[in-house]
Amino acid sequence: MLVTTKEMLLDAQAGHYAVGAFNVESLEFVMAVVKAAEELRSPVIMQTTPGTVKYANLDYFAAMCKVAAEQASVPVAIHLDHGDGFDRCVQAMKAGYTSVMIDGSHDTFEDNIALTASVTKVAAPLGIPVEAELGKVGGKEDDGPAVEGENPYTDPDEAREFVERTGCTSLAIGVGTAHGVYTETPHIEQDVVRAIRSVVDVPLVLHGTSGVPDDQVAEAVKNGICKVNYATELRQAFMRGFMGFMGENPGTFDPKKANKPGMEEITNLVKIRMTNLGSVNKA
């Protein structure tokens, strides 16, 4: 059931829940994430960053996710996370990705609009939804520059103008979260979520969610977030299972044996996140 994210997120918006978007780094991540979605009857988005596809390539990840989706009985989308330019987004569409993000958040407001609009112009006739980002999600995403010392909040009036002028189908907003590992407890500014939701009609996306307390995420979903991204904590979960096995079985040389507990850690984590987002039995 390989689908786009458009109807998936519109359904979430109408149903007042959110769909989890999980960054996949390998075949093991793909299988573990889809297993969780199947067990909970939840729609799911698997996504890759430019750094991940540089490690292999877009075709590898598109093919793995396509096979997983064809064998799944729940809706599965494959999404390019933090697309780093027009060319990367077009390459992802050609490879079979069913959704792309163009990240012009490091540009000026006008340049971000121009870049995003250039991608939606190509994607719209193909029926491929486009996520954009406005505002500054802190921390360091993938190979991109660290974002520090800037206003972390998206301006609601700018968000409304941005959506109208770009034609993006979903919008990632800055509400106080950050990419990577938090050094202190993060805080989502719920008033900003509500303010943007009141003036923007496309689904809203929360980035930098690994490490954010579940109650804050659940409240953000209640206030209008429809897609929630998780990356760092999946990597941590896999390595926890993998290294735990190797610590107890140092003589093991078959990676499949060590991969299995890593996959189990991911599946268990994803199920917890899906439950908190309210997407269980929404497939």
Coordinates of C-alpha atoms in Angstrom, one line a residue:
M1 CA 0.0 0.0 0.0
L2 CA 2.5 2.6 -1.2
V3 CA 0.7 6.0 -1.0
T4 CA 1.5 9.7 -0.9
T5 CA 1.4 11.7 2.3
K6 CA -1.3 14.0 1.0
E7 CA -4.5 12.1 1.9
M8 CA -2.7 10.5 4.9
L9 CA -2.0 13.8 6.5
L10 CA -5.4 15.3 5.5
D11 CA -7.1 12.3 7.2
A12 CA -4.9 12.9 10.3
Q13 CA -5.9 16.6 10.3
A14 CA -9.6 15.7 10.1
G15 CA -9.2 13.0 12.7
H16 CA -7.2 15.0 15.2
Y17 CA -4.2 12.6 15.3
A18 CA -0.7 12.7 13.7
V19 CA 1.2 10.3 11.5
G20 CA 4.7 9.3 12.6
A21 CA 7.5 9.9 10.1
F22 CA 10.5 7.7 10.9
N23 CA 13.9 8.1 9.4
V24 CA 15.2 4.8 8.1
E25 CA 18.9 4.2 7.8
S26 CA 19.0 0.6 6.4
L27 CA 16.9 -2.5 5.5
E28 CA 16.7 -3.3 9.2
F29 CA 15.1 0.1 10.0
V30 CA 12.6 -0.3 7.2
M31 CA 11.5 -3.8 8.3
A32 CA 11.3 -2.8 12.0
V33 CA 9.3 0.4 11.3
V34 CA 6.8 -1.4 9.0
K35 CA 6.4 -4.2 11.5
A36 CA 5.3 -1.7 14.2
A37 CA 2.8 -0.1 11.7
E38 CA 1.3 -3.5 10.9
E39 CA 1.0 -4.6 14.5
L40 CA -0.8 -1.4 15.4
R41 CA -2.8 -0.9 12.2
S42 CA -1.3 2.5 11.8
P43 CA -0.4 4.5 8.6
V44 CA 3.3 5.3 8.5
I45 CA 5.8 7.5 6.7
M46 CA 9.4 6.3 6.2
Q47 CA 11.8 9.0 5.3
T48 CA 15.5 9.6 4.4
T49 CA 17.7 12.6 4.6
P50 CA 20.3 13.6 2.0
G51 CA 23.0 12.3 4.2
T52 CA 21.4 8.9 4.3
V53 CA 20.9 8.7 0.6
K54 CA 24.5 9.8 0.0
Y55 CA 25.5 6.7 2.0
A56 CA 23.6 4.5 -0.5
N57 CA 21.3 6.3 -3.0
L58 CA 17.7 7.3 -3.6
D59 CA 17.0 4.2 -5.7
Y60 CA 18.1 1.8 -3.0
F61 CA 15.9 3.3 -0.3
A62 CA 12.9 3.8 -2.7
A63 CA 13.2 0.1 -3.7
M64 CA 13.4 -1.1 -0.1
C65 CA 10.4 0.9 1.0
K66 CA 8.4 0.0 -2.1
V67 CA 8.9 -3.7 -1.4
A68 CA 7.9 -3.2 2.3
A69 CA 4.8 -1.2 1.3
E70 CA 3.7 -3.8 -1.3
Q71 CA 3.8 -6.5 1.4
A72 CA 2.1 -4.3 4.0
S73 CA -1.6 -4.1 4.7
V74 CA -1.4 -0.5 6.0
P75 CA -0.7 2.8 4.1
V76 CA 3.0 3.4 3.7
A77 CA 4.7 6.6 2.2
I78 CA 8.3 7.2 1.4
H79 CA 9.4 10.8 2.0
L80 CA 12.5 12.8 1.3
D81 CA 13.3 14.6 4.5
H82 CA 15.1 18.0 4.4
G83 CA 15.6 18.0 0.7
D84 CA 18.7 20.1 0.1
G85 CA 17.8 21.7 -3.2
F86 CA 15.6 21.5 -6.3
D87 CA 17.7 18.8 -8.0
R88 CA 17.5 16.4 -5.0
C89 CA 13.7 16.7 -4.8
V90 CA 13.4 16.0 -8.5
Q91 CA 15.7 13.0 -8.2
A92 CA 13.6 11.6 -5.4
M93 CA 10.4 11.9 -7.4
K94 CA 12.1 10.1 -10.3
A95 CA 13.3 7.4 -7.9
G96 CA 9.8 6.7 -6.7
Y97 CA 9.5 8.7 -3.6
T98 CA 5.8 9.5 -2.9
S99 CA 6.5 12.7 -1.0
V100 CA 9.3 15.3 -0.8
M101 CA 10.4 18.0 1.5
I102 CA 12.3 21.1 0.2
D103 CA 14.1 22.8 3.0
G104 CA 14.7 26.5 2.3
S105 CA 14.5 27.5 5.9
H106 CA 18.1 28.7 5.9
D107 CA 17.4 31.1 3.1
T108 CA 15.6 34.5 3.3
F109 CA 11.8 34.5 3.3
E110 CA 11.6 35.4 -0.4
D111 CA 14.3 32.9 -1.5
N112 CA 12.6 30.2 0.5
I113 CA 9.3 31.0 -1.3
A114 CA 11.0 30.9 -4.7
L115 CA 12.8 27.6 -4.0
T116 CA 9.7 25.9 -2.6
A117 CA 7.5 27.2 -5.4
S118 CA 10.0 25.8 -8.0
V119 CA 9.6 22.3 -6.4
T120 CA 5.8 22.4 -6.1
K121 CA 5.5 23.5 -9.8
V122 CA 7.2 20.2 -10.8
A123 CA 5.5 18.0 -8.1
A124 CA 1.9 19.1 -8.4
P125 CA 1.3 17.7 -11.9
L126 CA 2.8 14.4 -10.7
G127 CA 0.5 14.3 -7.7
I128 CA 3.4 14.3 -5.3
P129 CA 2.9 16.4 -2.1
V130 CA 5.6 18.9 -1.0
E131 CA 6.5 19.7 2.6
A132 CA 8.3 23.0 3.2
E133 CA 9.8 24.5 6.3
L134 CA 9.4 28.1 7.6
G135 CA 11.2 29.2 10.8
K136 CA 14.2 27.8 12.5
V137 CA 14.2 24.3 14.0
G138 CA 17.3 24.4 16.1
G139 CA 20.2 22.0 16.4
K140 CA 21.9 20.3 13.5
E141 CA 20.0 18.3 10.9
D142 CA 22.0 15.8 8.9
D143 CA 24.9 17.5 7.0
G144 CA 23.3 20.9 7.3
P145 CA 24.6 23.9 9.4
A146 CA 23.8 24.1 13.1
V147 CA 21.1 26.6 13.9
E148 CA 21.8 28.5 17.1
G149 CA 20.9 31.9 18.5
E150 CA 18.0 32.6 16.1
N151 CA 14.3 33.2 16.7
P152 CA 13.1 29.6 17.0
Y153 CA 9.4 30.4 16.2
T154 CA 7.6 30.6 12.9
D155 CA 5.6 33.8 12.4
P156 CA 1.9 33.0 11.8
D157 CA 1.4 35.8 9.3
E158 CA 4.4 34.7 7.3
A159 CA 3.2 31.1 7.4
R160 CA -0.1 32.1 5.9
E161 CA 1.6 34.1 3.1
F162 CA 4.2 31.4 2.5
V163 CA 1.6 28.6 2.0
E164 CA -0.5 30.8 -0.3
R165 CA 2.5 31.8 -2.5
T166 CA 4.2 28.4 -2.7
G167 CA 1.4 25.9 -2.9
C168 CA 3.2 23.6 -0.5
T169 CA 0.9 20.8 0.9
S170 CA 2.3 20.7 4.4
L171 CA 4.5 23.0 6.5
A172 CA 7.1 22.3 9.1
I173 CA 7.1 25.0 11.7
G174 CA 9.5 26.2 14.3
V175 CA 7.9 25.9 17.8
G176 CA 11.0 25.5 20.0
T177 CA 12.2 22.0 19.1
A178 CA 15.7 21.1 17.8
H179 CA 17.3 18.4 15.7
G180 CA 19.7 16.0 17.3
V181 CA 20.3 15.2 21.0
Y182 CA 18.9 17.6 23.6
T183 CA 21.1 18.8 26.4
E184 CA 18.1 20.0 28.5
T185 CA 14.4 19.3 28.4
P186 CA 12.8 20.9 25.3
H187 CA 9.7 23.0 25.4
I188 CA 7.1 23.3 22.6
E189 CA 5.5 26.7 22.5
Q190 CA 1.9 25.6 22.1
D191 CA 0.5 29.1 21.6
V192 CA 2.6 29.3 18.4
V193 CA 1.2 25.9 17.1
R194 CA -2.4 27.2 17.8
A195 CA -1.8 30.5 16.2
I196 CA -0.4 29.0 13.0
R197 CA -3.1 26.4 12.9
S198 CA -5.7 29.2 13.0
V199 CA -4.4 30.9 9.8
V200 CA -3.0 28.0 7.8
D201 CA -5.1 25.2 6.3
V202 CA -2.4 22.7 5.3
P203 CA -1.2 20.0 7.7
L204 CA 1.5 21.1 10.1
V205 CA 4.7 19.2 10.8
L206 CA 6.8 18.9 13.9
H207 CA 10.6 18.3 13.5
G208 CA 13.2 17.6 16.1
T209 CA 10.9 15.4 18.2
S210 CA 13.4 12.8 19.5
G211 CA 13.7 13.5 23.3
V212 CA 10.6 15.7 23.5
P213 CA 8.3 14.6 26.4
D214 CA 5.3 12.6 25.1
D215 CA 2.8 14.9 26.8
Q216 CA 4.1 17.9 25.0
V217 CA 3.9 16.1 21.7
A218 CA 0.4 14.9 22.4
E219 CA -0.7 18.5 23.2
A220 CA 0.9 19.7 20.0
V221 CA -1.1 17.1 18.0
K222 CA -4.2 18.3 19.8
N223 CA -3.4 21.8 18.8
G224 CA -3.0 21.0 15.1
I225 CA 0.3 19.0 14.3
C226 CA -0.5 16.2 11.8
K227 CA 3.0 14.8 11.1
V228 CA 5.7 14.2 13.7
N229 CA 9.3 13.3 12.7
Y230 CA 11.6 10.9 14.6
A231 CA 15.2 10.2 13.7
T232 CA 17.9 10.4 16.4
E233 CA 16.1 8.1 18.9
L234 CA 15.7 5.4 16.3
R235 CA 19.4 5.4 15.7
Q236 CA 20.0 5.2 19.5
A237 CA 17.4 2.4 19.8
F238 CA 19.0 0.3 17.1
M239 CA 22.5 0.7 18.5
R240 CA 21.4 0.0 22.0
G241 CA 20.0 -3.4 20.9
F242 CA 22.9 -4.1 18.6
M243 CA 25.7 -3.2 21.0
G244 CA 23.9 -4.9 23.9
F245 CA 23.9 -8.2 22.0
M246 CA 27.5 -7.8 21.0
G247 CA 28.5 -7.0 24.6
E248 CA 27.0 -10.3 25.7
N249 CA 28.1 -12.2 22.6
P250 CA 31.5 -10.8 21.6
G251 CA 32.4 -13.7 19.4
T252 CA 29.4 -13.2 17.1
F253 CA 30.3 -12.6 13.5
D254 CA 26.9 -12.9 11.8
P255 CA 25.5 -9.4 11.7
K256 CA 21.9 -10.7 11.4
K257 CA 22.1 -12.0 15.0
A258 CA 23.1 -8.6 16.3
N259 CA 20.7 -6.7 14.0
K260 CA 17.6 -8.6 15.4
P261 CA 17.7 -7.0 18.9
G262 CA 18.4 -3.6 17.3
M263 CA 15.3 -4.1 15.1
E264 CA 13.2 -5.1 18.1
E265 CA 14.2 -1.9 19.9
I266 CA 13.1 0.2 17.0
T267 CA 9.8 -1.7 16.6
N268 CA 9.0 -1.2 20.3
L269 CA 9.9 2.5 20.2
V270 CA 7.9 3.2 17.1
K271 CA 4.8 1.5 18.7
I272 CA 5.1 3.8 21.7
R273 CA 5.3 6.8 19.4
M274 CA 2.4 5.8 17.3
T275 CA 0.3 5.2 20.3
N276 CA 1.1 8.7 21.7
L277 CA 0.3 10.3 18.3
G278 CA -3.1 8.6 18.2
S279 CA -2.6 6.8 14.9
V280 CA -3.3 3.3 16.2
N281 CA -6.1 1.6 14.1
K282 CA -6.3 4.5 11.7
A283 CA -5.0 2.4 8.7

